[in-house]
Structure formats: structure tokens, C-alpha cells
Coordinates of C-alpha atoms and ligand atoms in Angstrom, one line a residue:
M207 CA 23.7 -7.2 -16.3
F208 CA 21.7 -9.8 -14.4
D209 CA 22.2 -9.9 -10.7
L210 CA 19.7 -11.1 -8.1
R211 CA 21.7 -9.9 -5.1
S212 CA 20.7 -6.8 -3.3
S213 CA 23.4 -4.1 -2.9
E214 CA 25.1 -3.3 0.4
D215 CA 22.9 -0.2 0.8
Q216 CA 19.7 -2.1 0.1
E217 CA 20.7 -4.8 2.5
Q218 CA 21.6 -2.3 5.2
I219 CA 18.2 -0.6 5.0
R220 CA 16.4 -3.9 5.0
Q221 CA 18.3 -5.0 8.1
M222 CA 17.5 -1.6 9.8
V223 CA 13.8 -2.0 9.0
K224 CA 13.9 -5.6 10.2
E225 CA 15.4 -4.6 13.6
F226 CA 12.9 -1.7 13.9
V227 CA 10.0 -4.1 13.2
E228 CA 11.2 -6.7 15.6
K229 CA 11.7 -4.2 18.4
E230 CA 8.9 -1.7 17.9
V231 CA 6.2 -3.3 15.7
A232 CA 6.0 -7.0 16.5
P233 CA 5.2 -6.8 20.2
G234 CA 1.9 -5.0 19.9
A235 CA 0.7 -6.1 16.5
S236 CA -2.1 -8.4 17.6
A237 CA -3.2 -6.1 20.5
R238 CA -3.4 -3.1 18.0
D239 CA -5.5 -5.3 15.7
D240 CA -7.8 -6.3 18.6
A241 CA -8.3 -2.8 19.7
E242 CA -8.4 -1.2 16.2
D243 CA -5.7 1.0 17.6
I244 CA -5.2 3.6 14.8
A245 CA -3.4 6.0 17.1
A246 CA -0.7 3.5 17.9
V247 CA -0.1 2.9 14.2
H248 CA 0.1 6.6 13.7
E249 CA 2.8 6.8 16.3
L250 CA 4.7 4.0 14.6
L251 CA 4.6 6.0 11.3
K252 CA 6.1 9.0 13.1
K253 CA 8.9 6.8 14.4
M254 CA 9.4 5.6 10.9
G255 CA 9.7 9.2 9.8
K256 CA 12.6 9.7 12.2
L257 CA 14.3 6.7 10.7
G258 CA 14.0 8.2 7.2
L259 CA 11.6 5.5 6.0
M260 CA 8.7 7.9 5.1
G261 CA 10.7 9.2 2.2
L262 CA 12.6 6.1 1.4
P263 CA 12.6 6.0 -2.4
Y264 CA 12.8 9.8 -2.9
P265 CA 15.7 12.1 -3.5
Q266 CA 17.7 13.5 -0.6
E267 CA 17.5 16.9 -2.2
Y268 CA 13.9 17.0 -1.1
G269 CA 14.5 15.3 2.3
G270 CA 14.0 11.7 1.1
A271 CA 16.4 8.9 1.9
G272 CA 17.6 8.7 -1.7
S273 CA 16.9 5.0 -2.0
D274 CA 15.0 3.1 -4.7
Q275 CA 11.9 1.0 -5.4
V276 CA 13.7 -2.3 -4.8
T277 CA 14.6 -1.2 -1.3
Y278 CA 11.0 0.0 -0.8
V279 CA 9.9 -3.5 -1.6
L280 CA 12.4 -5.1 0.7
A281 CA 11.3 -2.7 3.5
G282 CA 7.6 -3.4 2.7
M283 CA 8.1 -7.1 3.0
E284 CA 9.8 -6.7 6.5
I285 CA 7.0 -4.5 7.8
N286 CA 4.1 -6.6 6.4
K287 CA 5.6 -9.8 7.7
V288 CA 4.6 -8.6 11.1
D289 CA 1.9 -6.0 10.7
A290 CA -0.1 -5.4 7.5
S291 CA -2.0 -2.5 9.0
L292 CA 1.1 -0.6 9.4
G293 CA 2.2 -1.8 5.9
C294 CA -1.0 -0.5 4.4
A295 CA -0.7 2.9 5.9
Y296 CA 2.9 3.1 4.9
S297 CA 2.3 2.0 1.3
V298 CA -0.5 4.5 0.8
H299 CA 1.8 7.3 2.1
I300 CA 4.8 6.3 0.0
S301 CA 3.1 5.3 -3.3
L302 CA -0.4 6.8 -3.5
A303 CA 0.2 10.2 -1.8
S304 CA 3.9 11.1 -1.9
W305 CA 4.5 9.9 -5.5
P306 CA 1.9 11.9 -7.4
I307 CA 2.7 15.1 -5.4
F308 CA 6.4 14.6 -6.1
H309 CA 6.1 13.4 -9.7
Y310 CA 3.4 15.7 -10.9
G311 CA 3.9 18.6 -8.5
N312 CA 5.6 21.9 -9.4
E313 CA 8.6 23.1 -7.5
E314 CA 6.6 25.1 -5.1
Q315 CA 4.3 22.1 -4.3
R316 CA 7.3 19.8 -3.9
R317 CA 9.0 22.2 -1.4
K318 CA 5.8 22.8 0.5
Y319 CA 4.5 19.2 0.7
S320 CA 7.0 16.6 -0.5
T321 CA 9.8 17.7 1.9
K322 CA 7.4 17.3 4.9
M323 CA 6.0 14.1 3.6
F324 CA 9.5 12.6 3.2
N325 CA 10.7 13.6 6.7
G326 CA 7.5 12.1 8.3
E327 CA 6.0 15.4 9.4
F328 CA 3.1 15.0 7.0
L329 CA 1.2 11.8 6.4
G330 CA -0.5 11.3 3.1
A331 CA -3.8 9.8 1.8
F332 CA -5.4 9.2 -1.6
G333 CA -9.0 10.1 -2.3
L334 CA -10.0 8.3 -5.5
T335 CA -12.7 5.7 -4.8
E336 CA -16.4 6.8 -4.5
P337 CA -19.5 4.9 -3.7
C338 CA -20.4 4.6 -7.5
A339 CA -16.8 4.7 -8.8
G340 CA -14.8 1.7 -7.4
S341 CA -13.2 -0.4 -10.1
D342 CA -14.6 2.1 -12.6
S343 CA -12.7 5.0 -11.2
G344 CA -13.4 7.1 -14.2
A345 CA -17.1 7.3 -13.2
S346 CA -16.4 9.9 -10.6
Q347 CA -19.4 12.0 -9.3
C348 CA -17.3 14.4 -7.3
T349 CA -17.1 17.8 -8.8
A350 CA -14.6 20.7 -8.6
V351 CA -15.7 24.1 -9.9
L352 CA -13.4 27.1 -10.2
D353 CA -14.6 30.1 -8.2
G354 CA -12.1 32.9 -8.2
D355 CA -8.8 31.7 -7.0
H356 CA -10.2 28.5 -5.4
Y357 CA -11.7 25.2 -6.7
V358 CA -14.9 24.3 -4.8
L359 CA -15.1 20.5 -4.3
N360 CA -18.3 18.6 -3.6
G361 CA -19.1 14.9 -3.3
T362 CA -18.4 11.7 -1.4
K363 CA -15.2 9.6 -1.2
C364 CA -14.9 6.2 0.4
F365 CA -12.3 3.7 1.7
C366 CA -9.8 6.6 2.1
T367 CA -6.8 5.0 3.9
N368 CA -5.2 7.3 6.5
G369 CA -8.0 9.8 5.8
E370 CA -8.6 11.3 9.2
I371 CA -5.0 11.0 10.4
A372 CA -3.5 12.4 7.1
D373 CA -2.1 15.9 6.8
V374 CA -2.5 15.9 3.0
I375 CA -4.9 14.1 0.7
V376 CA -4.5 13.7 -3.1
M377 CA -8.1 14.2 -4.1
F378 CA -9.7 13.6 -7.4
A379 CA -12.8 15.4 -8.8
M380 CA -14.5 16.2 -12.1
T381 CA -13.7 19.7 -13.4
D382 CA -15.5 18.9 -16.7
K383 CA -18.0 16.0 -16.7
S384 CA -18.5 16.2 -20.5
K385 CA -14.9 15.0 -21.1
G386 CA -15.2 11.7 -19.2
T387 CA -11.9 10.5 -17.8
K388 CA -10.2 13.5 -19.4
G389 CA -12.4 15.8 -17.2
I390 CA -10.9 14.5 -13.9
S391 CA -8.4 16.7 -12.0
A392 CA -6.2 16.1 -9.0
F393 CA -5.9 18.4 -6.0
I394 CA -3.8 18.6 -2.9
V395 CA -6.1 19.0 0.1
E396 CA -4.8 19.9 3.5
K397 CA -6.2 18.6 6.7
G398 CA -8.5 20.9 8.6
T399 CA -9.8 22.6 5.4
P400 CA -13.5 23.5 6.1
G401 CA -15.8 21.2 4.2
L402 CA -13.5 18.2 4.6
N403 CA -15.8 16.0 6.7
F404 CA -14.9 12.5 7.8
I405 CA -18.3 11.0 8.3
K406 CA -17.5 7.4 8.8
R407 CA -14.7 5.1 10.0
E408 CA -15.1 1.6 8.4
R409 CA -15.1 -1.4 10.7
K410 CA -13.3 -4.2 8.9
M411 CA -12.4 -7.9 8.7
G412 CA -8.7 -7.2 8.5
I413 CA -6.0 -4.4 8.6
R414 CA -8.0 -3.3 11.6
S415 CA -5.5 -0.8 13.0
T416 CA -5.5 1.3 9.8
V417 CA -8.2 3.8 9.2
Q418 CA -10.4 3.9 6.1
N419 CA -12.9 6.8 6.0
V420 CA -15.9 7.9 4.1
I421 CA -15.3 11.6 3.3
E422 CA -18.0 14.1 2.5
M423 CA -16.7 17.2 0.7
Q424 CA -19.1 20.1 1.2
N425 CA -18.0 23.2 -0.6
L426 CA -14.4 22.3 0.2
R427 CA -12.4 25.3 -1.1
V428 CA -9.0 24.3 -2.4
P429 CA -6.6 27.1 -3.5
K430 CA -6.0 27.1 -7.3
E431 CA -2.2 26.6 -6.7
N432 CA -3.1 23.1 -5.2
L433 CA -4.2 21.8 -8.5
L434 CA -1.8 18.9 -9.3
G435 CA -0.7 18.9 -12.9
K436 CA -3.2 20.5 -15.3
E437 CA -7.0 20.4 -15.3
G438 CA -8.0 17.1 -16.8
D439 CA -4.7 15.3 -15.8
G440 CA -6.4 13.6 -12.9
F441 CA -7.2 10.2 -14.4
K442 CA -3.7 9.8 -15.8
I443 CA -2.3 10.8 -12.4
A444 CA -4.5 8.3 -10.7
M445 CA -3.6 5.4 -13.1
T446 CA 0.1 6.0 -13.1
T447 CA 0.1 6.4 -9.3
L448 CA -1.7 3.1 -9.0
D449 CA 0.8 1.4 -11.3
G450 CA 3.4 2.2 -8.6
G451 CA 1.1 1.5 -5.7
R452 CA 0.6 -2.0 -6.9
I453 CA 4.3 -2.7 -6.4
G454 CA 3.8 -1.7 -2.7
I455 CA 0.8 -4.1 -2.4
A456 CA 2.8 -6.9 -4.1
A457 CA 5.4 -6.3 -1.3
Q458 CA 2.6 -6.4 1.2
G459 CA 1.3 -9.7 -0.2
V460 CA 4.8 -11.3 -0.1
G461 CA 5.4 -9.9 3.4
I462 CA 2.1 -11.3 4.9
A463 CA 2.8 -14.6 3.2
I464 CA 6.3 -14.9 4.6
G465 CA 5.0 -14.0 8.1
A466 CA 2.4 -16.8 8.0
Y467 CA 4.8 -19.3 6.3
E468 CA 7.6 -18.8 8.9
Y469 CA 5.2 -19.1 11.8
A470 CA 3.6 -22.3 10.4
R471 CA 7.0 -23.9 9.6
Q472 CA 8.2 -23.3 13.2
Y473 CA 4.9 -24.6 14.6
A474 CA 5.0 -27.7 12.3
K475 CA 8.6 -28.5 13.5
E476 CA 7.5 -28.4 17.1
R477 CA 4.1 -30.0 17.0
I478 CA 4.1 -33.7 17.7
Q479 CA 1.3 -36.0 16.4
F480 CA 1.5 -39.7 15.7
G481 CA 4.8 -39.8 17.6
K482 CA 6.7 -37.3 15.4
S483 CA 6.7 -33.7 14.4
I484 CA 4.0 -32.9 11.8
A485 CA 6.7 -31.2 9.6
T486 CA 8.2 -34.6 9.0
Q487 CA 4.8 -35.9 7.7
Q488 CA 4.5 -35.5 4.0
V489 CA 1.1 -33.9 3.9
I490 CA 2.4 -31.0 6.0
A491 CA 5.9 -30.9 4.5
F492 CA 4.5 -30.6 1.0
K493 CA 2.2 -27.8 2.1
L494 CA 5.2 -25.9 3.3
A495 CA 7.1 -26.6 0.1
D496 CA 4.2 -25.2 -1.9
M497 CA 4.0 -22.2 0.3
F498 CA 7.7 -21.4 0.1
T499 CA 7.8 -21.9 -3.7
K500 CA 4.9 -19.5 -4.3
I501 CA 6.4 -16.9 -2.0
E502 CA 9.8 -17.0 -3.8
A503 CA 8.0 -16.6 -7.2
A504 CA 5.9 -13.7 -5.8
K505 CA 9.0 -12.1 -4.4
M506 CA 10.7 -12.2 -7.8
L507 CA 7.7 -10.6 -9.6
A508 CA 7.6 -7.8 -7.0
L509 CA 11.3 -7.1 -7.3
Q510 CA 11.2 -7.3 -11.0
A511 CA 8.4 -4.6 -11.2
A512 CA 10.4 -2.5 -8.7
W513 CA 13.6 -2.9 -10.6
K514 CA 12.0 -1.9 -13.9
K515 CA 10.6 1.2 -12.2
D516 CA 14.0 2.1 -10.9
Q517 CA 15.4 1.6 -14.4
H518 CA 12.7 3.9 -15.8
M519 CA 11.4 1.1 -17.9
P520 CA 7.6 0.5 -18.5
F521 CA 6.5 -1.4 -15.4
G522 CA 2.7 -1.1 -15.2
T523 CA 2.0 -4.7 -16.4
D524 CA 4.7 -6.1 -14.2
A525 CA 3.2 -4.3 -11.2
A526 CA -0.2 -5.7 -12.0
M527 CA 1.2 -9.3 -12.4
A528 CA 3.2 -8.9 -9.1
K529 CA 0.1 -7.5 -7.3
L530 CA -2.1 -10.3 -8.6
F531 CA 0.2 -13.2 -7.9
A532 CA 1.6 -11.9 -4.6
T533 CA -1.8 -11.2 -3.1
D534 CA -3.3 -14.5 -4.3
T535 CA -0.2 -16.1 -2.7
A536 CA -0.8 -14.2 0.5
M537 CA -4.4 -15.5 0.7
E538 CA -3.4 -19.0 -0.1
V539 CA -0.4 -19.2 2.2
T540 CA -2.2 -17.6 5.2
T541 CA -5.1 -20.0 4.7
E542 CA -2.7 -23.0 4.6
A543 CA -0.9 -21.6 7.6
V544 CA -4.1 -21.7 9.6
Q545 CA -4.6 -25.2 8.4
V546 CA -1.2 -26.3 9.5
L547 CA -1.9 -25.0 13.0
G548 CA -5.2 -26.7 13.0
G549 CA -7.8 -25.6 15.6
T550 CA -5.2 -23.5 17.4
G551 CA -4.6 -21.6 14.2
F552 CA -8.2 -20.5 14.3
T553 CA -7.8 -18.9 17.7
R554 CA -6.3 -15.5 18.5
E555 CA -3.5 -17.1 20.4
H556 CA -1.5 -17.2 17.2
P557 CA -1.1 -14.5 14.6
V558 CA -1.9 -16.6 11.5
E559 CA -5.7 -15.9 11.7
R560 CA -5.0 -12.1 11.7
M561 CA -2.7 -12.6 8.7
M562 CA -5.4 -14.5 6.9
R563 CA -7.9 -11.7 7.6
D564 CA -5.3 -9.1 6.5
A565 CA -4.5 -11.0 3.3
K566 CA -8.0 -10.7 2.0
I567 CA -8.0 -7.0 1.4
T568 CA -4.8 -7.2 -0.6
Q569 CA -6.8 -9.1 -3.3
I570 CA -9.2 -6.2 -3.4
Y571 CA -7.6 -2.8 -2.9
E572 CA -5.5 -0.8 -5.3
G573 CA -7.4 -2.5 -8.1
T574 CA -9.1 -5.8 -7.5
N575 CA -7.3 -8.8 -8.8
E576 CA -9.9 -9.0 -11.6
I577 CA -8.9 -5.5 -12.6
Q578 CA -5.2 -6.6 -12.6
K579 CA -6.2 -9.3 -15.1
L580 CA -7.9 -6.7 -17.2
V581 CA -4.7 -4.7 -17.2
I582 CA -2.5 -7.7 -18.0
S583 CA -4.7 -9.1 -20.7
G584 CA -5.0 -5.6 -22.2
T585 CA -1.2 -5.6 -22.6
I586 CA -0.7 -9.1 -23.9
L587 CA -3.6 -8.9 -26.4
R588 CA -2.7 -5.4 -27.7
Ligands
CAA867 N1 -1.1 4.8 -17.2 C1 -1.3 5.8 -18.0 N2 -2.5 6.0 -18.7 C2 -3.5 5.1 -18.4 C3 -3.3 4.0 -17.6 C4 -2.1 3.8 -17.0 N3 -1.8 2.8 -16.2 N4 -4.5 3.3 -17.6 C5 -5.3 4.0 -18.4 N5 -4.7 5.1 -18.9 C6 -5.2 6.0 -19.9 C7 -5.6 5.3 -21.2 O1 -4.5 5.3 -22.0 C8 -6.7 6.2 -21.7 O2 -6.1 7.3 -22.3 P1 -6.6 7.8 -23.8 O3 -8.0 8.1 -23.6 O4 -5.7 9.0 -24.1 O5 -6.3 6.7 -24.7 C9 -7.4 6.7 -20.5 O6 -6.5 6.5 -19.4 C10 -8.6 5.9 -20.2 O7 -8.2 4.5 -20.2 P2 -9.2 3.3 -20.2 O8 -10.3 3.6 -21.2 O9 -8.5 2.0 -20.2 O10 -9.9 3.5 -18.7 P3 -11.1 2.7 -18.1 O11 -12.1 3.7 -17.6 O12 -11.6 1.6 -18.9 O13 -10.4 2.1 -16.7 C11 -9.1 0.5 -15.5 C12 -9.3 1.3 -16.8 C13 -7.8 -0.2 -15.6 C14 -10.2 -0.4 -15.2 C15 -9.0 1.6 -14.3 O14 -10.2 2.3 -14.1 C16 -8.5 1.0 -13.0 O15 -7.4 0.8 -12.8 N6 -9.5 0.7 -12.1 C17 -9.2 0.3 -10.7 C18 -9.1 1.4 -9.8 C19 -8.3 1.2 -8.6 O16 -7.3 0.5 -8.6 N7 -8.8 1.7 -7.5 C20 -8.1 1.5 -6.2 C21 -8.2 2.8 -5.5 S1 -7.0 3.2 -4.3 C22 -7.3 2.1 -3.0 O17 -7.4 1.0 -3.1 C23 -7.6 2.8 -1.7 C24 -6.6 2.6 -0.6 O18 -6.6 3.3 0.3 C25 -5.6 1.5 -0.6

């Protein structure tokens, strides 16, 4: 079967998210960015919990909305059209924190954590990156040593989105350094655990109303039952989690690009220069045509990766291609949107400069676009 239409359920949820975003998210997006207002984004996430969005692609049996990855992409596009900070926090919760706990967790862990994550009571974070283990995430220096019925974690994590506002963090550390990537394990760490220290909040170019922390783990004691999967499963858990996360970031790239394109198109129709609207002048009309074409292509790649995941087909390479293309598109389209608005686009009077700043990180996080090319070339040259 080949059908590019969304189902009635998918469309209904997309419409609900669009209405929520227009009413609750759009009005304060620029002010939240200006003020780096993390608390306000946290409040929005709680409201999204009440709408069933925090467990959108997860089974109803565990408190999720019982929807799918395609719907998650549609929702992500609507959110990111308006506020990529909220989009980032949401995507980390859904893809990077909720997924590994639900997918690799045992029944007890699912009942204890997944249900609360899906209903919005618990917000999730993902602790993989370290100062010396960025793209090379297998080079982890963090350690976890079994001591009685606890693992004791030590080391530094960085760029942990949602860190200080999260209720649970999926944390990675070496249980056996001699085994390389096969010596990494994953743990569920609860907020407030002694030794979980948030020592820095990053100040950033974009997505300024999300929080990214440096975390220092000092003899952080994690109960043995919070090991996710088996000892040594951590790298596989991280990589498969990121495969799915990249679908969320692809949706984010498409969303940011649509937001900037729609704003620039409207502006171009209204802006008069040389006696007519600039949209009727070919140099601008062609820019808009290029922007729209790339957005449509990026959207298709994102939906294809999501659809394959829904069909339980291999989707890692599709997710990498979607992330690569959609986020490059976001950067290109937002840059062009600022150009269409000219000097005024460079000011904070219009949202396109924020969108351009927000777009940059999408080319970097959840695997730089250079890493995506490594993943894609690895597949096509295998
Ligand atoms: N699925 C399943 N298994 C995988 C896998 C995948 N996607 N990728 C690798 N593996 C397995 C391999 O098969 C291999 O297993 P075997 O030894 O049994 O054969 C093992 O893992 C090691 O694989 P590699 O030798 O390919 O691993 P590598 O060390 O060379 O790394 C990499 C590969 C693709 C570069 C990987 O390190 C990577 O994706 N790096 C980017 C990390 C990243 O995306 N970080 C973002 C952090 S999250 C974030 O951005 C923060 C935020 O808050 C938003």
C-alpha cells in the first residue's frame, strides 16, 4: 500500500496540537527566548502532559496515547514551527528518555517510570555526552561500580537537556572499561539522588528557553534494580535510542523551517519595494520556491523514517538521512527568511532571527550532521 495521506486520528491529533500551540505556545515564544525562561517551558510541558502529548507514541496500557511515530512527527512539526525550545525539551522526553526506559525496561521499571513519564508527571532527560565523549560517545570516562545492591556512579556529563528540571535521567557509565563500548551500561537515575550535582547551566545562541546542564556525579548511588537492560548493553541502548531521536530532530528541523518560510512568505506578500510586493519579484519568489521545495522533501524523509519505525522496519539510516536533510534545510530556510525580511529580519521585532539561531543546534545535537553522513555512508558502502 502506498498512501501519503494521514489518517483521521493522526489529523485530529495534529489539529489539536496546532490549536494548543497557537493558543498557549506562540504568544510568549520570543519573550521566553529573551528571558531564557526555562520555568515557563516546564509549565508548557506539564500542560502537554494533560493533553496526553507526553506519551503520544506509547501504548495506552501504560498510560500513553496509543498513537504512532508518524503522529509524533506531525505534532513535532507543529510545536517547532513556533517554539524550538519547547520542541527540543519535548523530543528529548519522548525519544531519548521515555523510549529506552519503555523499550529496554522490565515490567517493574515500566510500571514505575514509563506510566508517569507518559502522563506527564515525570519529565525525562538523557545523560550520554561527556566533555571527552561527544561524537565519540563510546569514549565514556564515567564509571559505575557495583557496591552491594547499588551501583556507584562517578564522572561528568554535559549538554544534558532537561537535566535540572527532569525527574528521571537515562544515564550511561562504564561498568567495565576493558570492554570498550561493550563495557557501557545504562541506568535510570531519579532526581534528588545525592551525588547528582548540576554544576552549570549553559548559556546558548539558540533554544534559549530549554536547559542544558553540566552534571557532576559524585558517588551517585543508583539501586541495582535501576540498571536498564543488562550490564554492557548501554552503547546499544544509546545508539538505538538515538536512531529514534533523530526522527524527532528531523521533525524539529522541518517545523523550524516551516515557521520561518511561512513568516517570510507573508512578509514578502506585504512588503512593497519598487512599486510592487517583493513576493512578485523573481529574486524573492524563487527563494520562496526553493524554501518550500526543500521543506516538502525534508518532510517526506521525516515521515518515511517515522513510518518505517511504525512498521517495525529498519529505519536507522532513514532517520539519519531525515535528520541530516531536515536540519540543513532548517538552517538554509531560516537564513533565507532573514534575508527576505532584510534589515528588519535581523531585529528581534520578528521571529525569524530566533528561528535562525534555533536552527543551528539541530545540525549539531543528537549526532552532528557529519556523524549522520558517517552512519549513511556506512550503510550504503557496506
Ligand atoms: N544500532 C544498534 N547497534 C549499533 C548502532 C545502532 N544504530 N550503531 C552502532 N551499533 C553497534 C555496532 O554494531 C557495534 O556492535 P558490534 O561491536 O557488536 O559490532 C557497536 O555498536 C560499536 O559500533 P561502532 O564501532 O560503529 O561505534 P563507534 O564507536 O565507531 O561509534 C557512531 C559510531 C555512529 C559514531 C556513534 O558513536 C554515534 O552515533 N555518535 C554520535 C553520538 C550522538 O549522537 N550524540 C548525541 C548525544 S544526545 C544529545 O544530543 C543531547 C541532547 O540533549 C539533545
